[in-house]
mmCIF file of C-alpha atoms and ligand atoms in Angstrom:
data_model
loop_
_atom_site.group_PDB
_atom_site.id
_atom_site.type_symbol
_atom_site.label_atom_id
_atom_site.label_comp_id
_atom_site.label_asym_id
_atom_site.label_seq_id
_atom_site.Cartn_x
_atom_site.Cartn_y
_atom_site.Cartn_z
ATOM 1 C CA MET A 54 -12.607 -16.085 -3.408
ATOM 2 C CA ILE A 55 -11.772 -12.134 -3.542
ATOM 3 C CA ASP A 56 -9.845 -11.866 -7.370
ATOM 4 C CA GLY A 57 -7.621 -8.984 -6.646
ATOM 5 C CA LYS A 58 -5.879 -9.348 -9.470
ATOM 6 C CA ALA A 59 -9.335 -8.583 -11.805
ATOM 7 C CA ILE A 60 -10.102 -6.276 -9.551
ATOM 8 C CA ALA A 61 -6.835 -4.298 -10.089
ATOM 9 C CA ALA A 62 -6.770 -4.999 -13.666
ATOM 10 C CA ALA A 63 -9.533 -2.794 -14.364
ATOM 11 C CA LEU A 64 -7.911 0.105 -12.242
ATOM 12 C CA ARG A 65 -4.975 -0.136 -14.425
ATOM 13 C CA GLU A 66 -6.907 -0.245 -17.574
ATOM 14 C CA ARG A 67 -8.548 3.014 -16.128
ATOM 15 C CA VAL A 68 -4.854 4.585 -15.535
ATOM 16 C CA ALA A 69 -3.586 3.795 -18.961
ATOM 17 C CA ASP A 70 -6.721 5.162 -20.634
ATOM 18 C CA VAL A 71 -5.772 8.677 -18.227
ATOM 19 C CA VAL A 72 -2.620 8.247 -19.609
ATOM 20 C CA SER A 73 -2.984 7.766 -23.133
ATOM 21 C CA ARG A 74 -4.978 10.796 -23.085
ATOM 22 C CA ARG A 75 -1.849 12.579 -21.862
ATOM 23 C CA GLU A 76 0.951 14.321 -23.769
ATOM 24 C CA HIS A 77 3.564 13.458 -21.604
ATOM 25 C CA GLY A 78 3.162 10.557 -19.564
ATOM 26 C CA PRO A 79 3.047 10.742 -15.658
ATOM 27 C CA GLY A 80 7.386 9.806 -14.147
ATOM 28 C CA LEU A 81 7.775 7.202 -10.963
ATOM 29 C CA ALA A 82 10.823 7.307 -9.830
ATOM 30 C CA THR A 83 12.044 4.105 -7.651
ATOM 31 C CA VAL A 84 14.744 4.172 -5.496
ATOM 32 C CA LEU A 85 16.093 0.372 -4.706
ATOM 33 C CA VAL A 86 19.203 -0.207 -1.996
ATOM 34 C CA GLY A 87 20.795 -3.329 -0.925
ATOM 35 C CA ASP A 88 20.125 -6.565 -2.353
ATOM 36 C CA ASP A 89 17.212 -8.141 -0.415
ATOM 37 C CA PRO A 90 15.390 -10.082 -3.463
ATOM 38 C CA ALA A 91 11.749 -9.712 -2.174
ATOM 39 C CA SER A 92 12.351 -6.311 -2.502
ATOM 40 C CA HIS A 93 14.064 -6.860 -5.478
ATOM 41 C CA VAL A 94 10.845 -8.333 -7.363
ATOM 42 C CA TYR A 95 7.964 -5.732 -5.907
ATOM 43 C CA VAL A 96 10.193 -3.543 -7.578
ATOM 44 C CA ALA A 97 10.763 -5.462 -10.915
ATOM 45 C CA ASN A 98 6.480 -5.481 -10.899
ATOM 46 C CA LYS A 99 5.939 -1.952 -10.149
ATOM 47 C CA ARG A 100 7.629 -0.805 -12.980
ATOM 48 C CA LYS A 101 6.717 -3.516 -15.759
ATOM 49 C CA ALA A 102 2.832 -2.212 -14.152
ATOM 50 C CA CYS A 103 4.183 1.374 -15.344
ATOM 51 C CA GLU A 104 5.533 0.493 -18.588
ATOM 52 C CA ALA A 105 2.170 -0.896 -19.410
ATOM 53 C CA ALA A 106 0.033 2.719 -18.253
ATOM 54 C CA GLY A 107 2.518 4.935 -20.044
ATOM 55 C CA ILE A 108 4.268 6.109 -16.840
ATOM 56 C CA ARG A 109 7.883 6.441 -17.468
ATOM 57 C CA SER A 110 10.032 4.376 -15.050
ATOM 58 C CA ILE A 111 13.048 6.228 -13.280
ATOM 59 C CA HIS A 112 14.481 3.709 -11.687
ATOM 60 C CA HIS A 113 18.163 3.854 -9.136
ATOM 61 C CA GLU A 114 19.972 1.171 -7.360
ATOM 62 C CA LEU A 115 22.553 1.624 -4.834
ATOM 63 C CA ALA A 116 24.009 -1.134 -2.922
ATOM 64 C CA ALA A 117 23.712 -1.803 0.793
ATOM 65 C CA ASP A 118 26.687 -0.297 2.225
ATOM 66 C CA VAL A 119 25.834 3.170 0.749
ATOM 67 C CA GLY A 120 26.191 6.002 2.796
ATOM 68 C CA GLN A 121 23.275 7.949 4.114
ATOM 69 C CA ALA A 122 24.393 11.505 3.112
ATOM 70 C CA GLU A 123 24.504 9.853 -0.726
ATOM 71 C CA LEU A 124 21.078 8.336 -0.373
ATOM 72 C CA VAL A 125 19.731 11.692 0.717
ATOM 73 C CA GLU A 126 21.190 13.273 -1.685
ATOM 74 C CA LEU A 127 19.671 11.062 -3.840
ATOM 75 C CA VAL A 128 15.895 11.675 -3.182
ATOM 76 C CA ALA A 129 16.659 15.186 -2.790
ATOM 77 C CA ALA A 130 18.077 15.846 -6.004
ATOM 78 C CA LEU A 131 14.739 13.868 -7.584
ATOM 79 C CA ASP A 132 11.650 15.734 -5.146
ATOM 80 C CA ASP A 133 13.648 18.916 -7.125
ATOM 81 C CA ASP A 134 13.375 17.509 -11.165
ATOM 82 C CA ASP A 135 10.545 17.897 -13.346
ATOM 83 C CA GLU A 136 10.483 15.039 -14.743
ATOM 84 C CA VAL A 137 9.682 13.298 -11.544
ATOM 85 C CA ASP A 138 5.968 12.527 -10.391
ATOM 86 C CA GLY A 139 6.004 10.370 -8.046
ATOM 87 C CA ILE A 140 8.865 8.596 -5.627
ATOM 88 C CA LEU A 141 8.615 5.319 -3.793
ATOM 89 C CA VAL A 142 11.801 4.541 -1.853
ATOM 90 C CA GLN A 143 11.626 0.453 -1.311
ATOM 91 C CA LEU A 144 11.372 -0.001 2.157
ATOM 92 C CA PRO A 145 12.791 -1.732 4.512
ATOM 93 C CA LEU A 146 15.953 0.203 4.111
ATOM 94 C CA PRO A 147 19.228 -1.732 4.828
ATOM 95 C CA ASP A 148 19.961 -1.327 8.786
ATOM 96 C CA GLY A 149 22.036 1.611 9.462
ATOM 97 C CA LEU A 150 20.073 4.180 7.268
ATOM 98 C CA ASP A 151 17.479 6.667 9.030
ATOM 99 C CA VAL A 152 14.378 6.049 7.137
ATOM 100 C CA ASP A 153 12.533 9.280 8.747
ATOM 101 C CA ALA A 154 15.556 11.074 6.948
ATOM 102 C CA VAL A 155 15.158 9.456 3.787
ATOM 103 C CA LEU A 156 10.986 10.197 3.348
ATOM 104 C CA ALA A 157 11.763 13.954 4.757
ATOM 105 C CA GLU A 158 13.100 14.535 1.695
ATOM 106 C CA ILE A 159 10.612 14.152 0.175
ATOM 107 C CA SER A 160 7.703 16.981 -1.163
ATOM 108 C CA PRO A 161 4.191 15.285 0.025
ATOM 109 C CA ALA A 162 2.810 16.228 -3.480
ATOM 110 C CA LYS A 163 5.143 13.325 -4.747
ATOM 111 C CA ASP A 164 5.085 11.167 -2.079
ATOM 112 C CA VAL A 165 3.192 8.334 -3.732
ATOM 113 C CA ASP A 166 3.140 6.021 -1.191
ATOM 114 C CA GLY A 167 1.655 8.424 1.742
ATOM 115 C CA LEU A 168 4.750 8.443 3.789
ATOM 116 C CA THR A 169 5.189 11.466 4.662
ATOM 117 C CA PRO A 170 3.955 13.385 7.924
ATOM 118 C CA ALA A 171 1.708 15.294 6.441
ATOM 119 C CA ASN A 172 -0.134 12.870 4.350
ATOM 120 C CA ALA A 173 -0.102 10.476 7.410
ATOM 121 C CA GLY A 174 -1.595 13.435 9.107
ATOM 122 C CA LEU A 175 -4.429 14.276 6.374
ATOM 123 C CA LEU A 176 -5.727 10.325 6.120
ATOM 124 C CA SER A 177 -5.654 10.897 9.670
ATOM 125 C CA GLN A 178 -7.846 13.810 10.296
ATOM 126 C CA GLY A 179 -10.625 11.939 7.705
ATOM 127 C CA ARG A 180 -9.168 14.923 5.246
ATOM 128 C CA ILE A 181 -8.299 12.723 2.198
ATOM 129 C CA GLY A 182 -9.414 8.860 1.510
ATOM 130 C CA VAL A 183 -9.789 5.958 -1.443
ATOM 131 C CA ALA A 184 -12.698 7.590 -2.966
ATOM 132 C CA GLU A 185 -10.007 10.934 -3.517
ATOM 133 C CA ALA A 186 -7.526 8.244 -4.322
ATOM 134 C CA LEU A 187 -9.720 6.656 -7.383
ATOM 135 C CA GLU A 188 -10.574 10.884 -8.250
ATOM 136 C CA LEU A 189 -7.633 9.694 -11.534
ATOM 137 C CA GLU A 190 -8.524 13.414 -13.298
ATOM 138 C CA PRO A 191 -8.825 15.776 -10.576
ATOM 139 C CA GLN A 192 -10.061 18.857 -10.627
ATOM 140 C CA ALA A 193 -7.024 20.710 -8.821
ATOM 141 C CA PRO A 194 -4.665 19.409 -7.367
ATOM 142 C CA PRO A 195 -4.591 16.598 -4.965
ATOM 143 C CA LEU A 196 -4.739 17.202 -1.065
ATOM 144 C CA GLY A 197 -3.025 15.046 -0.438
ATOM 145 C CA LEU A 198 -1.882 11.263 -1.000
ATOM 146 C CA ILE A 199 -3.034 7.579 0.873
ATOM 147 C CA PRO A 200 -0.903 4.475 1.158
ATOM 148 C CA CYS A 201 -1.238 1.569 -1.632
ATOM 149 C CA THR A 202 -1.941 -1.170 0.162
ATOM 150 C CA PRO A 203 -4.172 0.207 2.562
ATOM 151 C CA ALA A 204 -6.072 2.038 -0.392
ATOM 152 C CA GLY A 205 -5.831 -1.425 -1.726
ATOM 153 C CA CYS A 206 -7.577 -3.366 0.869
ATOM 154 C CA VAL A 207 -10.545 -0.838 1.510
ATOM 155 C CA GLU A 208 -10.805 -0.839 -2.703
ATOM 156 C CA LEU A 209 -11.606 -5.052 -2.697
ATOM 157 C CA LEU A 210 -14.170 -4.242 1.002
ATOM 158 C CA HIS A 211 -15.928 -1.923 -1.495
ATOM 159 C CA ARG A 212 -15.837 -4.193 -5.347
ATOM 160 C CA SER A 213 -17.301 -6.803 -2.705
ATOM 161 C CA GLY A 214 -19.945 -5.498 -1.866
ATOM 162 C CA VAL A 215 -18.687 -5.698 2.033
ATOM 163 C CA GLU A 216 -20.854 -3.093 4.215
ATOM 164 C CA ILE A 217 -17.787 -1.125 5.945
ATOM 165 C CA GLU A 218 -19.313 1.454 8.206
ATOM 166 C CA GLY A 219 -20.214 -0.247 11.424
ATOM 167 C CA ALA A 220 -18.648 -3.572 10.965
ATOM 168 C CA GLU A 221 -16.442 -4.495 13.206
ATOM 169 C CA ALA A 222 -13.247 -4.519 11.919
ATOM 170 C CA VAL A 223 -9.582 -6.226 13.663
ATOM 171 C CA ILE A 224 -6.525 -5.278 11.550
ATOM 172 C CA ILE A 225 -3.621 -7.167 12.649
ATOM 173 C CA GLY A 226 -0.680 -5.054 12.447
ATOM 174 C CA ARG A 227 0.271 -1.320 13.003
ATOM 175 C CA SER A 228 2.976 -0.495 10.879
ATOM 176 C CA ASN A 229 2.884 3.055 9.749
ATOM 177 C CA LEU A 230 2.612 1.521 5.856
ATOM 178 C CA VAL A 231 -0.507 -0.786 6.481
ATOM 179 C CA GLY A 232 -1.895 -1.088 10.311
ATOM 180 C CA ARG A 233 -1.789 2.661 11.296
ATOM 181 C CA PRO A 234 -3.780 3.939 7.492
ATOM 182 C CA LEU A 235 -5.848 1.120 7.158
ATOM 183 C CA ALA A 236 -7.313 1.616 10.993
ATOM 184 C CA SER A 237 -7.946 5.663 9.899
ATOM 185 C CA LEU A 238 -9.588 4.831 6.480
ATOM 186 C CA LEU A 239 -12.164 2.095 8.248
ATOM 187 C CA LEU A 240 -12.633 4.210 11.190
ATOM 188 C CA ASN A 241 -13.397 6.954 9.063
ATOM 189 C CA ALA A 242 -15.114 5.034 6.684
ATOM 190 C CA ASN A 243 -18.014 4.284 10.226
ATOM 191 C CA ALA A 244 -16.139 1.110 11.098
ATOM 192 C CA THR A 245 -15.448 0.177 15.120
ATOM 193 C CA VAL A 246 -12.158 -0.814 14.656
ATOM 194 C CA THR A 247 -9.297 -3.177 17.385
ATOM 195 C CA ALA A 248 -5.721 -1.809 15.695
ATOM 196 C CA CYS A 249 -3.956 -5.613 17.913
ATOM 197 C CA HIS A 250 -0.045 -6.012 17.324
ATOM 198 C CA SER A 251 2.628 -8.019 19.254
ATOM 199 C CA ARG A 252 1.413 -7.000 22.887
ATOM 200 C CA THR A 253 -2.217 -7.606 22.310
ATOM 201 C CA ARG A 254 -3.864 -10.303 24.959
ATOM 202 C CA ASP A 255 -6.101 -13.135 23.681
ATOM 203 C CA LEU A 256 -5.238 -12.396 19.408
ATOM 204 C CA ASP A 257 -7.643 -15.167 18.597
ATOM 205 C CA SER A 258 -10.585 -13.963 20.373
ATOM 206 C CA VAL A 259 -10.284 -10.630 19.753
ATOM 207 C CA CYS A 260 -10.358 -11.326 15.857
ATOM 208 C CA ARG A 261 -13.221 -13.982 16.007
ATOM 209 C CA ARG A 262 -14.594 -10.180 16.731
ATOM 210 C CA ALA A 263 -14.571 -8.760 13.628
ATOM 211 C CA ASP A 264 -16.602 -8.768 10.835
ATOM 212 C CA ILE A 265 -13.648 -7.763 8.914
ATOM 213 C CA LEU A 266 -10.595 -8.996 9.420
ATOM 214 C CA ILE A 267 -6.964 -7.845 8.115
ATOM 215 C CA ALA A 268 -3.749 -9.592 8.828
ATOM 216 C CA ALA A 269 -0.347 -7.239 8.169
ATOM 217 C CA VAL A 270 1.679 -9.195 10.540
ATOM 218 C CA GLY A 271 4.098 -11.041 8.346
ATOM 219 C CA ARG A 272 4.007 -14.435 9.850
ATOM 220 C CA ALA A 273 3.223 -17.129 7.427
ATOM 221 C CA GLU A 274 0.021 -18.632 8.311
ATOM 222 C CA MET A 275 -0.793 -16.930 11.258
ATOM 223 C CA VAL A 276 -4.414 -16.627 11.508
ATOM 224 C CA GLN A 277 -6.607 -20.087 12.073
ATOM 225 C CA GLY A 278 -10.421 -20.802 11.437
ATOM 226 C CA ASP A 279 -10.854 -21.134 14.668
ATOM 227 C CA TRP A 280 -9.760 -17.388 14.395
ATOM 228 C CA VAL A 281 -12.783 -16.132 12.380
ATOM 229 C CA LYS A 282 -16.281 -15.479 12.892
ATOM 230 C CA PRO A 283 -18.616 -17.216 10.583
ATOM 231 C CA GLY A 284 -19.153 -15.409 7.320
ATOM 232 C CA ALA A 285 -16.201 -12.539 8.039
ATOM 233 C CA THR A 286 -14.547 -11.374 5.659
ATOM 234 C CA VAL A 287 -10.432 -11.609 5.767
ATOM 235 C CA ILE A 288 -7.956 -9.634 3.598
ATOM 236 C CA ASP A 289 -4.689 -11.398 3.792
ATOM 237 C CA VAL A 290 -1.722 -8.526 3.941
ATOM 238 C CA GLY A 291 1.109 -11.231 4.386
ATOM 239 C CA MET A 292 3.644 -11.843 1.781
ATOM 240 C CA ASN A 293 6.150 -14.836 3.363
ATOM 241 C CA ARG A 294 8.239 -16.742 1.369
ATOM 242 C CA THR A 295 8.468 -20.419 2.823
ATOM 243 C CA GLU A 296 9.699 -22.685 1.398
ATOM 244 C CA ALA A 297 6.809 -24.333 0.079
ATOM 245 C CA GLY A 298 6.491 -21.116 -2.065
ATOM 246 C CA LEU A 299 4.857 -17.446 -1.335
ATOM 247 C CA VAL A 300 1.863 -17.731 1.830
ATOM 248 C CA GLY A 301 0.094 -15.077 3.692
ATOM 249 C CA ASP A 302 -0.453 -13.975 7.001
ATOM 250 C CA VAL A 303 -3.948 -16.769 6.905
ATOM 251 C CA ASP A 304 -4.060 -20.275 6.421
ATOM 252 C CA TYR A 305 -5.868 -20.144 3.681
ATOM 253 C CA GLU A 306 -8.211 -23.553 4.028
ATOM 254 C CA SER A 307 -9.259 -23.197 7.243
ATOM 255 C CA VAL A 308 -10.123 -19.974 7.365
ATOM 256 C CA ALA A 309 -11.765 -20.198 3.716
ATOM 257 C CA ALA A 310 -13.994 -23.051 5.410
ATOM 258 C CA VAL A 311 -15.057 -20.871 7.997
ATOM 259 C CA ALA A 312 -15.282 -16.924 5.777
ATOM 260 C CA GLY A 313 -17.447 -15.691 4.128
ATOM 261 C CA ARG A 314 -15.329 -13.653 1.471
ATOM 262 C CA VAL A 315 -10.781 -14.736 1.646
ATOM 263 C CA THR A 316 -8.713 -12.907 -1.075
ATOM 264 C CA PRO A 317 -5.549 -15.274 -1.588
ATOM 265 C CA VAL A 318 -1.605 -14.789 -1.708
ATOM 266 C CA PRO A 319 -0.718 -14.290 -3.910
ATOM 267 C CA GLY A 320 -3.565 -12.747 -7.023
ATOM 268 C CA GLY A 321 -5.319 -10.709 -3.405
ATOM 269 C CA VAL A 322 -3.480 -7.624 -2.247
ATOM 270 C CA GLY A 323 -0.807 -7.676 -4.189
ATOM 271 C CA PRO A 324 -1.732 -6.615 -7.255
ATOM 272 C CA MET A 325 -4.010 -4.007 -5.623
ATOM 273 C CA THR A 326 -0.586 -2.301 -4.229
ATOM 274 C CA ILE A 327 0.725 -1.855 -7.791
ATOM 275 C CA ALA A 328 -2.542 -0.841 -9.603
ATOM 276 C CA MET A 329 -3.010 1.655 -6.348
ATOM 277 C CA LEU A 330 0.199 2.892 -6.962
ATOM 278 C CA LEU A 331 -0.468 3.993 -10.354
ATOM 279 C CA ALA A 332 -3.156 5.654 -9.675
ATOM 280 C CA ASN A 333 -0.944 7.780 -7.393
ATOM 281 C CA THR A 334 1.334 8.175 -9.692
ATOM 282 C CA VAL A 335 -1.372 9.451 -11.966
ATOM 283 C CA ARG A 336 -2.777 12.461 -9.186
ATOM 284 C CA ALA A 337 0.196 13.141 -7.972
ATOM 285 C CA SER A 338 1.640 14.424 -12.188
ATOM 286 C CA THR A 339 -1.654 16.844 -11.574
ATOM 287 C CA ALA A 340 0.246 18.455 -8.626
ATOM 288 C CA SER A 341 3.033 18.309 -10.536
ATOM 289 C CA ALA A 342 1.712 19.699 -14.131
ATOM 290 C CA SER A 343 -0.033 22.476 -11.982
ATOM 291 C CA ARG A 344 3.117 23.272 -10.221
ATOM 292 C CA LYS A 345 4.555 23.501 -13.800
ATOM 293 C CA SER A 346 2.548 25.895 -15.128
ATOM 294 C CA ALA A 347 2.503 28.304 -11.796
HETATM 295 P P1 LIG B 157 6.048 -4.715 10.020
HETATM 296 O O1 LIG B 157 5.956 -3.032 9.869
HETATM 297 O O2 LIG B 157 7.211 -5.766 9.879
HETATM 298 O O3 LIG B 157 5.045 -4.416 11.098
HETATM 299 C C1 LIG B 157 4.195 -5.693 11.518
HETATM 300 C C2 LIG B 157 2.912 -5.388 12.998
HETATM 301 O O4 LIG B 157 2.525 -7.212 13.326
HETATM 302 C C3 LIG B 157 3.538 -4.922 13.763
HETATM 303 O O5 LIG B 157 2.529 -4.132 14.224
HETATM 304 C C4 LIG B 157 3.917 -6.131 14.732
HETATM 305 O O6 LIG B 157 3.447 -5.865 16.176
HETATM 306 C C5 LIG B 157 2.777 -6.770 14.369
HETATM 307 N N1 LIG B 157 3.032 -8.298 15.083
HETATM 308 C C6 LIG B 157 4.174 -8.933 15.290
HETATM 309 N N2 LIG B 157 3.925 -10.275 15.374
HETATM 310 C C7 LIG B 157 2.436 -10.011 15.888
HETATM 311 C C8 LIG B 157 1.902 -10.709 16.073
HETATM 312 N N3 LIG B 157 2.932 -12.389 17.245
HETATM 313 N N4 LIG B 157 0.939 -11.251 17.229
HETATM 314 C C9 LIG B 157 -0.102 -9.608 16.970
HETATM 315 N N5 LIG B 157 0.511 -9.058 15.916
HETATM 316 C C10 LIG B 157 2.194 -9.029 15.538
HETATM 317 O O7 LIG B 157 5.233 -5.619 8.527
HETATM 318 P P2 LIG B 157 4.428 -4.661 7.510
HETATM 319 O O8 LIG B 157 5.138 -3.789 6.595
HETATM 320 O O9 LIG B 157 3.413 -3.565 8.490
HETATM 321 O O10 LIG B 157 3.769 -6.085 6.857
HETATM 322 C C11 LIG B 157 3.025 -6.995 7.265
HETATM 323 C C12 LIG B 157 2.958 -7.822 6.604
HETATM 324 O O11 LIG B 157 2.290 -7.573 4.709
HETATM 325 C C13 LIG B 157 4.272 -8.602 6.042
HETATM 326 O O12 LIG B 157 4.022 -9.843 5.703
HETATM 327 C C14 LIG B 157 3.950 -8.109 4.302
HETATM 328 O O13 LIG B 157 5.450 -8.974 3.224
HETATM 329 C C15 LIG B 157 3.197 -7.690 3.847
HETATM 330 N N6 LIG B 157 3.407 -6.290 3.023
HETATM 331 C C16 LIG B 157 2.686 -6.652 1.511
HETATM 332 C C17 LIG B 157 2.220 -5.795 1.090
HETATM 333 C C18 LIG B 157 1.015 -5.942 0.156
HETATM 334 O O14 LIG B 157 1.527 -5.456 -1.297
HETATM 335 N N7 LIG B 157 0.587 -7.373 -0.146
HETATM 336 C C19 LIG B 157 2.267 -4.432 1.456
HETATM 337 C C20 LIG B 157 3.197 -4.083 2.242
HETATM 338 C C21 LIG B 157 3.349 -5.161 3.601
HETATM 339 P P3 LIG B 157 4.744 -4.514 17.030
HETATM 340 O O15 LIG B 157 4.104 -3.289 15.794
HETATM 341 O O16 LIG B 157 4.159 -4.593 18.460
HETATM 342 O O17 LIG B 157 5.757 -5.093 16.321
#
């Protein structure tokens, strides 16, 4: 079992150490729209982790029926605010709100989710990656920021001693938040990458080719033991709330019997997402420090 909690705790400690040497703690603004219970839990956990690391949490909650203009205005004001180093708009937004228009108000330097086209482009060109994301005290303002969950997955692979170079990596899911940036990160690390999605044929046989299999689908326990090559590493990004509680996209029991390594849910990718968010916020604060002194 890959212990995401322990690997994340080590990174959170590094962040807290860097922040403790600062006169003014970095500030992360979170924007939560609507009343989706899972989103409320995720944002509460992110804010708690910020406070534990000495990062100031600036939180805004809006009703599900908020107008597009009001939401855009809030995000634009946060982007102009010198006390705010990073901005996270919790996704998904309620139906009817245009996520691209909201993200367009976030400067790439404050985009701690790595979702703006500028940051996504830098990642897809291989100009930013996990090594930079873990550099908490960069000499110069960071060139860009990468999405937290994919960065966390790759760091879990590194910390578990998994060889990425030359490996067959199969990702199920191609969202802008997880699947696509993961494909770029693994390709940039010289894996041979296959990105699967809802139209992929013979998904189970594609998965059986993988040395590294990553499930980011949002379908409870879809990946079964007989989808996995013996000895493969399986990373489960999924977070599905079922009557039996929180489960991943991977059927843990049958997969653990075949795989060489597997992440649990909870306690795998989730804690890494939060730790990488803190790291991105500290890196973003280096950019704002240099903006202020300019
Ligand atoms: P998403 O935007 O809904 O994307 C899901 C992807 O899965 C899509 O690309 C979709 O294909 C693909 N898919 C859906 N059904 C499929 C099927 N039957 N076979 C193959 N592919 C299929 O979801 P997301 O935001 O990437 O999140 C994925 C999961 O990760 C969710 O459970 C989410 O809660 C979880 N998550 C966890 C964390 C964490 O910190 N642990 C962070 C983010 C997300 P199409 O593109 O063809 O529609």
